[in-house]
Amino acid sequence: MDPTLLDDLLDWLRIPSISTGGGHPADLERAAAFVVERVTAAGGEADVVATTGNPLAVGELRAARPDAPTVLIYGHYDVQSVGDLTAWTTPPFEPDIRDGRIYARGSSDDKGNFLPLLHVACAMASDGGLPVNVRVLVEGEEESDGEAVADWVRTDERGADAAIVFDSGMIDEATPAITVGLRGIVQLNLTVRTAERDLHSGVYGGSTLNALHSLHAMLAAVMPDARGRLRDELRAGIEAPSEKELASWATLTPGDRLIAEAGGRPLYPGAGAEYYLRNGADASLDGLEGVLSERTEGNPFFLE
Ligand SMILES: [Zn+2]
């Protein structure tokens, strides 16, 4: 790795730009300013843009040709809180290089991912050889589900001809990947109430509507079938993968092995062999988290 780029990355990683609690606004601002400084040093224009949440770093590097298309490059400078500090071999904001890997909060997600992209754009702009206009957009609320960047994109009437998002993964260490689409997500917390107050199961069980039973019945109607397939209404709009896509997936690590390495078990016999089809080109209903509590006011059961 270019030593200048590595030093630059380590400097960025030292800024504890935590957005998920326990962070400081000054550090978030500093991490955004880091981006702005690099764009302006390369001859571009850039600003730290205040939002109702954490600031954005927004910049523009101009192409050599005035009529060139515009490519938006996106990244996020915020990181998650560090969690249990004793689980870290070295402190999360003191980057450490061990066996060729950088250990620090944000070293891959997303400072380490994004910085090479920014560097290449800045280097090409400095040389006067940038073939496209590059709009730089780096947010500070990706980890905390903030809306500031989406609001900014919606209100920016200039738009862009393409966007490059360096915030996704590789297949494995040796296999780079380009993500061309995502499945999307609908997320909800569901609370079911069936009584005005806590009711004792010894007195009311068996005669009185119970939230747990109602919730089970509701979920049963949308749960995947025995083979793990969702009902047709929930799979509307799915496009079958092309022969070319299927052939390329066949060259990747077999799904059964991927699932086993993650400590999981196939949903049903044969589901592992369909891993890429199921996870890459089908719908799923997942992540249901049942929390049963008797202390919630007014509810015999509370599940979410
Ligand atoms: Zn990320």
PDB file of C-alpha atoms and ligand atoms in Angstrom:
ATOM      1  CA  MET A   1       0.000   0.000   0.000  1.00  0.00           C
ATOM      2  CA  ASP A   2       1.174   3.533  -0.765  1.00  0.00           C
ATOM      3  CA  PRO A   3       2.723   4.708   2.550  1.00  0.00           C
ATOM      4  CA  THR A   4       1.082   8.134   2.245  1.00  0.00           C
ATOM      5  CA  LEU A   5      -2.305   6.514   1.832  1.00  0.00           C
ATOM      6  CA  LEU A   6      -1.680   4.215   4.778  1.00  0.00           C
ATOM      7  CA  ASP A   7      -0.602   7.116   7.040  1.00  0.00           C
ATOM      8  CA  ASP A   8      -3.638   9.067   5.948  1.00  0.00           C
ATOM      9  CA  LEU A   9      -5.926   6.163   6.757  1.00  0.00           C
ATOM     10  CA  LEU A  10      -4.337   5.690  10.182  1.00  0.00           C
ATOM     11  CA  ASP A  11      -4.880   9.407  10.926  1.00  0.00           C
ATOM     12  CA  TRP A  12      -8.555   9.109   9.998  1.00  0.00           C
ATOM     13  CA  LEU A  13      -8.925   5.947  12.080  1.00  0.00           C
ATOM     14  CA  ARG A  14      -7.553   7.755  15.130  1.00  0.00           C
ATOM     15  CA  ILE A  15     -10.585  10.055  15.171  1.00  0.00           C
ATOM     16  CA  PRO A  16     -13.216   8.386  17.412  1.00  0.00           C
ATOM     17  CA  SER A  17     -16.160   9.385  15.231  1.00  0.00           C
ATOM     18  CA  ILE A  18     -18.779   7.263  17.001  1.00  0.00           C
ATOM     19  CA  SER A  19     -22.381   7.931  16.020  1.00  0.00           C
ATOM     20  CA  THR A  20     -24.138   5.240  18.041  1.00  0.00           C
ATOM     21  CA  GLY A  21     -23.808   6.670  21.514  1.00  0.00           C
ATOM     22  CA  GLY A  22     -20.835   7.776  23.559  1.00  0.00           C
ATOM     23  CA  GLY A  23     -19.305   9.831  20.733  1.00  0.00           C
ATOM     24  CA  HIS A  24     -18.542  13.546  20.708  1.00  0.00           C
ATOM     25  CA  PRO A  25     -19.827  16.071  18.130  1.00  0.00           C
ATOM     26  CA  ALA A  26     -16.331  17.591  17.804  1.00  0.00           C
ATOM     27  CA  ASP A  27     -14.907  14.222  16.719  1.00  0.00           C
ATOM     28  CA  LEU A  28     -17.665  13.703  14.158  1.00  0.00           C
ATOM     29  CA  GLU A  29     -16.970  17.178  12.789  1.00  0.00           C
ATOM     30  CA  ARG A  30     -13.232  16.436  12.662  1.00  0.00           C
ATOM     31  CA  ALA A  31     -13.795  13.220  10.730  1.00  0.00           C
ATOM     32  CA  ALA A  32     -15.957  15.100   8.204  1.00  0.00           C
ATOM     33  CA  ALA A  33     -13.373  17.905   7.933  1.00  0.00           C
ATOM     34  CA  PHE A  34     -10.735  15.268   7.109  1.00  0.00           C
ATOM     35  CA  VAL A  35     -12.588  14.529   3.859  1.00  0.00           C
ATOM     36  CA  VAL A  36     -13.102  18.206   3.044  1.00  0.00           C
ATOM     37  CA  GLU A  37      -9.384  18.948   3.478  1.00  0.00           C
ATOM     38  CA  ARG A  38      -8.404  16.219   1.001  1.00  0.00           C
ATOM     39  CA  VAL A  39     -10.860  17.393  -1.655  1.00  0.00           C
ATOM     40  CA  THR A  40      -9.792  21.039  -1.387  1.00  0.00           C
ATOM     41  CA  ALA A  41      -6.095  20.059  -1.398  1.00  0.00           C
ATOM     42  CA  ALA A  42      -6.731  18.349  -4.753  1.00  0.00           C
ATOM     43  CA  GLY A  43      -8.190  21.561  -6.183  1.00  0.00           C
ATOM     44  CA  GLY A  44     -11.829  20.727  -5.558  1.00  0.00           C
ATOM     45  CA  GLU A  45     -14.506  22.504  -3.591  1.00  0.00           C
ATOM     46  CA  ALA A  46     -15.832  21.011  -0.389  1.00  0.00           C
ATOM     47  CA  ASP A  47     -17.592  21.901   2.841  1.00  0.00           C
ATOM     48  CA  VAL A  48     -18.704  20.376   6.062  1.00  0.00           C
ATOM     49  CA  VAL A  49     -22.477  20.707   5.743  1.00  0.00           C
ATOM     50  CA  ALA A  50     -24.516  21.018   8.927  1.00  0.00           C
ATOM     51  CA  THR A  51     -27.691  18.903   9.115  1.00  0.00           C
ATOM     52  CA  THR A  52     -30.297  18.237  11.769  1.00  0.00           C
ATOM     53  CA  GLY A  53     -28.087  15.265  12.683  1.00  0.00           C
ATOM     54  CA  ASN A  54     -24.370  14.750  12.169  1.00  0.00           C
ATOM     55  CA  PRO A  55     -22.572  16.854   9.542  1.00  0.00           C
ATOM     56  CA  LEU A  56     -21.966  15.726   5.964  1.00  0.00           C
ATOM     57  CA  ALA A  57     -18.763  16.168   4.007  1.00  0.00           C
ATOM     58  CA  VAL A  58     -19.815  17.325   0.547  1.00  0.00           C
ATOM     59  CA  GLY A  59     -17.364  18.079  -2.228  1.00  0.00           C
ATOM     60  CA  GLU A  60     -16.858  18.371  -5.952  1.00  0.00           C
ATOM     61  CA  LEU A  61     -13.841  17.443  -8.056  1.00  0.00           C
ATOM     62  CA  ARG A  62     -14.192  18.701 -11.593  1.00  0.00           C
ATOM     63  CA  ALA A  63     -13.412  16.752 -14.740  1.00  0.00           C
ATOM     64  CA  ALA A  64     -10.980  18.035 -17.334  1.00  0.00           C
ATOM     65  CA  ARG A  65     -13.917  18.230 -19.809  1.00  0.00           C
ATOM     66  CA  PRO A  66     -16.793  20.478 -18.766  1.00  0.00           C
ATOM     67  CA  ASP A  67     -19.506  18.253 -20.309  1.00  0.00           C
ATOM     68  CA  ALA A  68     -18.325  15.114 -18.509  1.00  0.00           C
ATOM     69  CA  PRO A  69     -20.857  13.070 -16.538  1.00  0.00           C
ATOM     70  CA  THR A  70     -20.958  13.190 -12.749  1.00  0.00           C
ATOM     71  CA  VAL A  71     -20.231  10.233 -10.517  1.00  0.00           C
ATOM     72  CA  LEU A  72     -21.206  10.467  -6.874  1.00  0.00           C
ATOM     73  CA  ILE A  73     -18.905   8.638  -4.463  1.00  0.00           C
ATOM     74  CA  TYR A  74     -20.426   7.755  -1.104  1.00  0.00           C
ATOM     75  CA  GLY A  75     -18.909   6.688   2.176  1.00  0.00           C
ATOM     76  CA  HIS A  76     -19.465   7.166   5.891  1.00  0.00           C
ATOM     77  CA  TYR A  77     -17.000   8.495   8.441  1.00  0.00           C
ATOM     78  CA  ASP A  78     -18.982   7.378  11.484  1.00  0.00           C
ATOM     79  CA  VAL A  79     -18.305   4.147  13.336  1.00  0.00           C
ATOM     80  CA  GLN A  80     -20.171   2.078  15.906  1.00  0.00           C
ATOM     81  CA  SER A  81     -19.373   2.300  19.587  1.00  0.00           C
ATOM     82  CA  VAL A  82     -16.490   0.141  20.682  1.00  0.00           C
ATOM     83  CA  GLY A  83     -18.439  -2.274  22.857  1.00  0.00           C
ATOM     84  CA  ASP A  84     -16.532  -4.269  25.444  1.00  0.00           C
ATOM     85  CA  LEU A  85     -13.084  -2.661  25.582  1.00  0.00           C
ATOM     86  CA  THR A  86     -11.545  -5.753  27.136  1.00  0.00           C
ATOM     87  CA  ALA A  87     -12.398  -7.671  23.941  1.00  0.00           C
ATOM     88  CA  TRP A  88      -9.932  -5.519  21.982  1.00  0.00           C
ATOM     89  CA  THR A  89      -6.303  -6.655  21.748  1.00  0.00           C
ATOM     90  CA  THR A  90      -5.270  -3.043  21.094  1.00  0.00           C
ATOM     91  CA  PRO A  91      -7.358   0.119  21.725  1.00  0.00           C
ATOM     92  CA  PRO A  92      -9.970   0.694  18.992  1.00  0.00           C
ATOM     93  CA  PHE A  93      -8.750   4.169  18.061  1.00  0.00           C
ATOM     94  CA  GLU A  94      -5.034   3.373  18.137  1.00  0.00           C
ATOM     95  CA  PRO A  95      -4.668   1.532  14.818  1.00  0.00           C
ATOM     96  CA  ASP A  96      -2.370  -1.463  15.024  1.00  0.00           C
ATOM     97  CA  ILE A  97      -0.987  -3.460  12.095  1.00  0.00           C
ATOM     98  CA  ARG A  98      -0.649  -7.170  12.810  1.00  0.00           C
ATOM     99  CA  ASP A  99       0.115  -9.789  10.133  1.00  0.00           C
ATOM    100  CA  GLY A 100      -0.655  -7.302   7.390  1.00  0.00           C
ATOM    101  CA  ARG A 101      -4.060  -6.327   8.779  1.00  0.00           C
ATOM    102  CA  ILE A 102      -5.074  -3.030  10.309  1.00  0.00           C
ATOM    103  CA  TYR A 103      -6.956  -3.374  13.582  1.00  0.00           C
ATOM    104  CA  ALA A 104      -9.015  -0.307  14.509  1.00  0.00           C
ATOM    105  CA  ARG A 105     -12.687   0.688  14.678  1.00  0.00           C
ATOM    106  CA  GLY A 106     -13.694   1.662  11.134  1.00  0.00           C
ATOM    107  CA  SER A 107     -10.640   0.113   9.459  1.00  0.00           C
ATOM    108  CA  SER A 108     -12.886  -1.718   7.025  1.00  0.00           C
ATOM    109  CA  ASP A 109     -16.342  -0.217   7.616  1.00  0.00           C
ATOM    110  CA  ASP A 110     -16.093   2.308   6.182  1.00  0.00           C
ATOM    111  CA  LYS A 111     -13.024   4.517   6.431  1.00  0.00           C
ATOM    112  CA  GLY A 112     -10.716   1.810   5.070  1.00  0.00           C
ATOM    113  CA  ASN A 113     -13.121   1.049   2.236  1.00  0.00           C
ATOM    114  CA  PHE A 114     -13.770   4.611   1.207  1.00  0.00           C
ATOM    115  CA  LEU A 115     -10.390   6.303   1.486  1.00  0.00           C
ATOM    116  CA  PRO A 116      -8.717   4.591  -1.530  1.00  0.00           C
ATOM    117  CA  LEU A 117     -11.618   5.718  -3.720  1.00  0.00           C
ATOM    118  CA  LEU A 118     -11.251   9.298  -2.510  1.00  0.00           C
ATOM    119  CA  HIS A 119      -7.487   9.180  -2.964  1.00  0.00           C
ATOM    120  CA  VAL A 120      -7.724   7.966  -6.549  1.00  0.00           C
ATOM    121  CA  ALA A 121     -10.234  10.697  -7.413  1.00  0.00           C
ATOM    122  CA  CYS A 122      -8.078  13.358  -5.713  1.00  0.00           C
ATOM    123  CA  ALA A 123      -4.897  12.128  -7.413  1.00  0.00           C
ATOM    124  CA  MET A 124      -6.525  12.177 -10.855  1.00  0.00           C
ATOM    125  CA  ALA A 125      -8.000  15.637 -10.187  1.00  0.00           C
ATOM    126  CA  SER A 126      -4.582  16.962  -9.101  1.00  0.00           C
ATOM    127  CA  ASP A 127      -3.058  15.637 -12.328  1.00  0.00           C
ATOM    128  CA  GLY A 128      -5.822  17.291 -14.347  1.00  0.00           C
ATOM    129  CA  GLY A 129      -6.860  13.921 -15.794  1.00  0.00           C
ATOM    130  CA  LEU A 130     -10.167  13.270 -14.084  1.00  0.00           C
ATOM    131  CA  PRO A 131     -12.473  11.908 -16.852  1.00  0.00           C
ATOM    132  CA  VAL A 132     -15.694  12.463 -14.876  1.00  0.00           C
ATOM    133  CA  ASN A 133     -16.891  15.016 -12.345  1.00  0.00           C
ATOM    134  CA  VAL A 134     -16.750  13.459  -8.908  1.00  0.00           C
ATOM    135  CA  ARG A 135     -19.239  14.497  -6.246  1.00  0.00           C
ATOM    136  CA  VAL A 136     -17.997  13.438  -2.830  1.00  0.00           C
ATOM    137  CA  LEU A 137     -20.640  12.645  -0.209  1.00  0.00           C
ATOM    138  CA  VAL A 138     -19.563  11.254   3.137  1.00  0.00           C
ATOM    139  CA  GLU A 139     -22.060  10.978   5.962  1.00  0.00           C
ATOM    140  CA  GLY A 140     -21.849  10.518   9.706  1.00  0.00           C
ATOM    141  CA  GLU A 141     -25.059   8.681  10.522  1.00  0.00           C
ATOM    142  CA  GLU A 142     -24.841   5.412   8.615  1.00  0.00           C
ATOM    143  CA  GLU A 143     -24.374   3.380  11.771  1.00  0.00           C
ATOM    144  CA  SER A 144     -27.120   5.234  13.639  1.00  0.00           C
ATOM    145  CA  ASP A 145     -29.769   5.128  10.887  1.00  0.00           C
ATOM    146  CA  GLY A 146     -29.867   8.905  10.436  1.00  0.00           C
ATOM    147  CA  GLU A 147     -31.793  10.437   7.540  1.00  0.00           C
ATOM    148  CA  ALA A 148     -29.528  13.423   6.853  1.00  0.00           C
ATOM    149  CA  VAL A 149     -27.773  11.979   3.812  1.00  0.00           C
ATOM    150  CA  ALA A 150     -31.018  10.741   2.248  1.00  0.00           C
ATOM    151  CA  ASP A 151     -32.569  14.193   2.758  1.00  0.00           C
ATOM    152  CA  TRP A 152     -29.530  15.793   1.147  1.00  0.00           C
ATOM    153  CA  VAL A 153     -29.666  13.497  -1.889  1.00  0.00           C
ATOM    154  CA  ARG A 154     -33.420  14.092  -2.307  1.00  0.00           C
ATOM    155  CA  THR A 155     -33.052  17.875  -2.259  1.00  0.00           C
ATOM    156  CA  ASP A 156     -29.942  18.064  -4.470  1.00  0.00           C
ATOM    157  CA  GLU A 157     -31.519  18.875  -7.815  1.00  0.00           C
ATOM    158  CA  ARG A 158     -28.317  18.368  -9.798  1.00  0.00           C
ATOM    159  CA  GLY A 159     -28.494  14.603  -9.380  1.00  0.00           C
ATOM    160  CA  ALA A 160     -25.679  12.383 -10.607  1.00  0.00           C
ATOM    161  CA  ASP A 161     -25.203  10.011 -13.536  1.00  0.00           C
ATOM    162  CA  ALA A 162     -23.923   7.168 -11.381  1.00  0.00           C
ATOM    163  CA  ALA A 163     -23.084   6.474  -7.775  1.00  0.00           C
ATOM    164  CA  ILE A 164     -20.298   4.350  -6.360  1.00  0.00           C
ATOM    165  CA  VAL A 165     -20.818   3.089  -2.826  1.00  0.00           C
ATOM    166  CA  PHE A 166     -17.722   1.599  -1.204  1.00  0.00           C
ATOM    167  CA  ASP A 167     -19.582   0.233   1.784  1.00  0.00           C
ATOM    168  CA  SER A 168     -20.093  -3.417   1.011  1.00  0.00           C
ATOM    169  CA  GLY A 169     -18.128  -6.618   1.239  1.00  0.00           C
ATOM    170  CA  MET A 170     -15.951  -8.950  -0.787  1.00  0.00           C
ATOM    171  CA  ILE A 171     -16.813 -12.613  -1.339  1.00  0.00           C
ATOM    172  CA  ASP A 172     -13.652 -13.569   0.509  1.00  0.00           C
ATOM    173  CA  GLU A 173     -10.128 -12.239   0.952  1.00  0.00           C
ATOM    174  CA  ALA A 174      -9.118 -13.101  -2.599  1.00  0.00           C
ATOM    175  CA  THR A 175     -12.393 -12.457  -4.439  1.00  0.00           C
ATOM    176  CA  PRO A 176     -13.495  -8.861  -4.931  1.00  0.00           C
ATOM    177  CA  ALA A 177     -17.177  -8.248  -5.522  1.00  0.00           C
ATOM    178  CA  ILE A 178     -19.232  -5.524  -7.131  1.00  0.00           C
ATOM    179  CA  THR A 179     -22.675  -5.220  -5.591  1.00  0.00           C
ATOM    180  CA  VAL A 180     -25.096  -4.262  -8.349  1.00  0.00           C
ATOM    181  CA  GLY A 181     -28.299  -4.477  -6.344  1.00  0.00           C
ATOM    182  CA  LEU A 182     -29.739  -5.097  -2.919  1.00  0.00           C
ATOM    183  CA  ARG A 183     -32.875  -6.936  -1.850  1.00  0.00           C
ATOM    184  CA  GLY A 184     -34.159  -4.043   0.239  1.00  0.00           C
ATOM    185  CA  ILE A 185     -35.717  -4.392   3.654  1.00  0.00           C
ATOM    186  CA  VAL A 186     -38.946  -3.778   5.481  1.00  0.00           C
ATOM    187  CA  GLN A 187     -38.515  -3.710   9.223  1.00  0.00           C
ATOM    188  CA  LEU A 188     -41.046  -3.465  12.009  1.00  0.00           C
ATOM    189  CA  ASN A 189     -41.593  -4.041  15.685  1.00  0.00           C
ATOM    190  CA  LEU A 190     -44.906  -5.612  16.492  1.00  0.00           C
ATOM    191  CA  THR A 191     -46.698  -5.283  19.793  1.00  0.00           C
ATOM    192  CA  VAL A 192     -49.842  -7.286  20.460  1.00  0.00           C
ATOM    193  CA  ARG A 193     -52.208  -6.403  23.318  1.00  0.00           C
ATOM    194  CA  THR A 194     -55.238  -8.494  24.099  1.00  0.00           C
ATOM    195  CA  ALA A 195     -56.127  -7.477  27.661  1.00  0.00           C
ATOM    196  CA  GLU A 196     -56.264  -4.340  29.745  1.00  0.00           C
ATOM    197  CA  ARG A 197     -54.094  -5.708  32.532  1.00  0.00           C
ATOM    198  CA  ASP A 198     -51.973  -8.694  33.581  1.00  0.00           C
ATOM    199  CA  LEU A 199     -54.159 -11.762  33.842  1.00  0.00           C
ATOM    200  CA  HIS A 200     -53.112 -14.849  35.764  1.00  0.00           C
ATOM    201  CA  SER A 201     -52.878 -17.924  33.573  1.00  0.00           C
ATOM    202  CA  GLY A 202     -54.169 -20.094  36.422  1.00  0.00           C
ATOM    203  CA  VAL A 203     -57.418 -18.128  36.488  1.00  0.00           C
ATOM    204  CA  TYR A 204     -57.831 -16.941  32.873  1.00  0.00           C
ATOM    205  CA  GLY A 205     -55.679 -19.367  30.849  1.00  0.00           C
ATOM    206  CA  GLY A 206     -57.801 -21.365  28.465  1.00  0.00           C
ATOM    207  CA  SER A 207     -60.746 -18.965  28.284  1.00  0.00           C
ATOM    208  CA  THR A 208     -59.271 -15.532  27.641  1.00  0.00           C
ATOM    209  CA  LEU A 209     -57.529 -14.271  24.519  1.00  0.00           C
ATOM    210  CA  ASN A 210     -53.766 -14.405  25.019  1.00  0.00           C
ATOM    211  CA  ALA A 211     -51.384 -12.091  23.106  1.00  0.00           C
ATOM    212  CA  LEU A 212     -48.878 -14.871  22.604  1.00  0.00           C
ATOM    213  CA  HIS A 213     -51.449 -17.048  20.854  1.00  0.00           C
ATOM    214  CA  SER A 214     -52.642 -14.156  18.677  1.00  0.00           C
ATOM    215  CA  LEU A 215     -49.110 -13.251  17.672  1.00  0.00           C
ATOM    216  CA  HIS A 216     -48.302 -16.861  16.808  1.00  0.00           C
ATOM    217  CA  ALA A 217     -51.352 -17.059  14.584  1.00  0.00           C
ATOM    218  CA  MET A 218     -50.484 -13.787  12.850  1.00  0.00           C
ATOM    219  CA  LEU A 219     -46.874 -14.821  12.212  1.00  0.00           C
ATOM    220  CA  ALA A 220     -47.864 -18.299  11.042  1.00  0.00           C
ATOM    221  CA  ALA A 221     -49.698 -16.673   8.135  1.00  0.00           C
ATOM    222  CA  VAL A 222     -46.512 -15.063   6.767  1.00  0.00           C
ATOM    223  CA  MET A 223     -43.847 -17.549   7.817  1.00  0.00           C
ATOM    224  CA  PRO A 224     -41.811 -19.433   5.190  1.00  0.00           C
ATOM    225  CA  ASP A 225     -43.023 -22.910   4.261  1.00  0.00           C
ATOM    226  CA  ALA A 226     -41.165 -26.094   5.193  1.00  0.00           C
ATOM    227  CA  ARG A 227     -38.697 -25.508   2.345  1.00  0.00           C
ATOM    228  CA  GLY A 228     -38.063 -21.953   3.496  1.00  0.00           C
ATOM    229  CA  ARG A 229     -40.003 -20.293   0.657  1.00  0.00           C
ATOM    230  CA  LEU A 230     -42.226 -17.316   1.371  1.00  0.00           C
ATOM    231  CA  ARG A 231     -45.768 -17.142   0.057  1.00  0.00           C
ATOM    232  CA  ASP A 232     -46.205 -15.693  -3.431  1.00  0.00           C
ATOM    233  CA  GLU A 233     -47.515 -12.295  -2.275  1.00  0.00           C
ATOM    234  CA  LEU A 234     -44.224 -11.702  -0.452  1.00  0.00           C
ATOM    235  CA  ARG A 235     -42.177 -12.756  -3.478  1.00  0.00           C
ATOM    236  CA  ALA A 236     -43.929 -10.539  -6.010  1.00  0.00           C
ATOM    237  CA  GLY A 237     -41.545  -8.816  -8.403  1.00  0.00           C
ATOM    238  CA  ILE A 238     -38.667 -11.237  -7.976  1.00  0.00           C
ATOM    239  CA  GLU A 239     -36.694 -11.677 -11.191  1.00  0.00           C
ATOM    240  CA  ALA A 240     -35.126 -15.041 -11.867  1.00  0.00           C
ATOM    241  CA  PRO A 241     -31.338 -14.871 -12.211  1.00  0.00           C
ATOM    242  CA  SER A 242     -29.854 -15.200 -15.691  1.00  0.00           C
ATOM    243  CA  GLU A 243     -27.903 -18.257 -16.845  1.00  0.00           C
ATOM    244  CA  LYS A 244     -24.768 -16.121 -16.630  1.00  0.00           C
ATOM    245  CA  GLU A 245     -25.451 -15.211 -13.016  1.00  0.00           C
ATOM    246  CA  LEU A 246     -26.134 -18.824 -12.074  1.00  0.00           C
ATOM    247  CA  ALA A 247     -22.910 -19.899 -13.767  1.00  0.00           C
ATOM    248  CA  SER A 248     -20.888 -17.258 -11.921  1.00  0.00           C
ATOM    249  CA  TRP A 249     -22.372 -18.283  -8.552  1.00  0.00           C
ATOM    250  CA  ALA A 250     -21.359 -21.871  -9.254  1.00  0.00           C
ATOM    251  CA  THR A 251     -17.705 -20.754  -9.192  1.00  0.00           C
ATOM    252  CA  LEU A 252     -17.991 -19.336  -5.638  1.00  0.00           C
ATOM    253  CA  THR A 253     -17.506 -21.090  -2.301  1.00  0.00           C
ATOM    254  CA  PRO A 254     -20.251 -23.745  -1.999  1.00  0.00           C
ATOM    255  CA  GLY A 255     -23.154 -22.514   0.138  1.00  0.00           C
ATOM    256  CA  ASP A 256     -23.136 -25.521   2.455  1.00  0.00           C
ATOM    257  CA  ARG A 257     -19.570 -24.715   3.406  1.00  0.00           C
ATOM    258  CA  LEU A 258     -20.348 -21.006   3.900  1.00  0.00           C
ATOM    259  CA  ILE A 259     -23.234 -21.849   6.243  1.00  0.00           C
ATOM    260  CA  ALA A 260     -21.172 -24.415   8.160  1.00  0.00           C
ATOM    261  CA  GLU A 261     -18.257 -21.991   8.549  1.00  0.00           C
ATOM    262  CA  ALA A 262     -20.662 -19.441  10.008  1.00  0.00           C
ATOM    263  CA  GLY A 263     -21.834 -22.034  12.548  1.00  0.00           C
ATOM    264  CA  GLY A 264     -25.293 -22.350  10.971  1.00  0.00           C
ATOM    265  CA  ARG A 265     -27.393 -25.221   9.661  1.00  0.00           C
ATOM    266  CA  PRO A 266     -29.221 -25.318   6.300  1.00  0.00           C
ATOM    267  CA  LEU A 267     -32.886 -24.381   6.503  1.00  0.00           C
ATOM    268  CA  TYR A 268     -33.804 -27.724   4.931  1.00  0.00           C
ATOM    269  CA  PRO A 269     -31.696 -30.363   3.145  1.00  0.00           C
ATOM    270  CA  GLY A 270     -30.511 -28.785  -0.089  1.00  0.00           C
ATOM    271  CA  ALA A 271     -30.945 -25.162   0.979  1.00  0.00           C
ATOM    272  CA  GLY A 272     -27.167 -24.782   1.241  1.00  0.00           C
ATOM    273  CA  ALA A 273     -26.730 -25.703  -2.415  1.00  0.00           C
ATOM    274  CA  GLU A 274     -29.175 -22.878  -3.246  1.00  0.00           C
ATOM    275  CA  TYR A 275     -27.402 -20.378  -1.001  1.00  0.00           C
ATOM    276  CA  TYR A 276     -26.652 -17.769  -3.689  1.00  0.00           C
ATOM    277  CA  LEU A 277     -30.075 -18.099  -5.258  1.00  0.00           C
ATOM    278  CA  ARG A 278     -31.869 -17.788  -1.908  1.00  0.00           C
ATOM    279  CA  ASN A 279     -29.722 -15.011  -0.467  1.00  0.00           C
ATOM    280  CA  GLY A 280     -29.043 -13.166  -3.685  1.00  0.00           C
ATOM    281  CA  ALA A 281     -32.264 -13.372  -5.636  1.00  0.00           C
ATOM    282  CA  ASP A 282     -35.169 -14.273  -3.396  1.00  0.00           C
ATOM    283  CA  ALA A 283     -37.140 -12.784  -0.519  1.00  0.00           C
ATOM    284  CA  SER A 284     -36.743 -13.799   3.099  1.00  0.00           C
ATOM    285  CA  LEU A 285     -38.475 -13.196   6.399  1.00  0.00           C
ATOM    286  CA  ASP A 286     -35.886 -13.135   9.115  1.00  0.00           C
ATOM    287  CA  GLY A 287     -34.498 -11.641  12.257  1.00  0.00           C
ATOM    288  CA  LEU A 288     -37.614 -12.059  14.331  1.00  0.00           C
ATOM    289  CA  GLU A 289     -36.649 -11.439  17.900  1.00  0.00           C
ATOM    290  CA  GLY A 290     -39.043 -12.622  20.546  1.00  0.00           C
ATOM    291  CA  VAL A 291     -38.864 -10.887  23.882  1.00  0.00           C
ATOM    292  CA  LEU A 292     -41.289 -12.202  26.428  1.00  0.00           C
ATOM    293  CA  SER A 293     -41.811 -10.077  29.452  1.00  0.00           C
ATOM    294  CA  GLU A 294     -44.357 -10.244  32.187  1.00  0.00           C
ATOM    295  CA  ARG A 295     -43.502  -6.913  33.700  1.00  0.00           C
ATOM    296  CA  THR A 296     -44.924  -4.789  30.876  1.00  0.00           C
ATOM    297  CA  GLU A 297     -47.818  -2.756  32.160  1.00  0.00           C
ATOM    298  CA  GLY A 298     -51.234  -3.893  31.128  1.00  0.00           C
ATOM    299  CA  ASN A 299     -50.103  -6.817  28.984  1.00  0.00           C
ATOM    300  CA  PRO A 300     -50.228 -10.456  29.845  1.00  0.00           C
ATOM    301  CA  PHE A 301     -47.470 -10.872  27.264  1.00  0.00           C
ATOM    302  CA  PHE A 302     -45.397  -8.473  25.294  1.00  0.00           C
ATOM    303  CA  LEU A 303     -43.517  -9.586  22.246  1.00  0.00           C
ATOM    304  CA  GLU A 304     -41.482  -7.590  19.794  1.00  0.00           C
TER     305      GLU A 304
HETATM  306 ZN    ZN B   1     -20.694   0.793   6.518  1.00  0.00          ZN
END
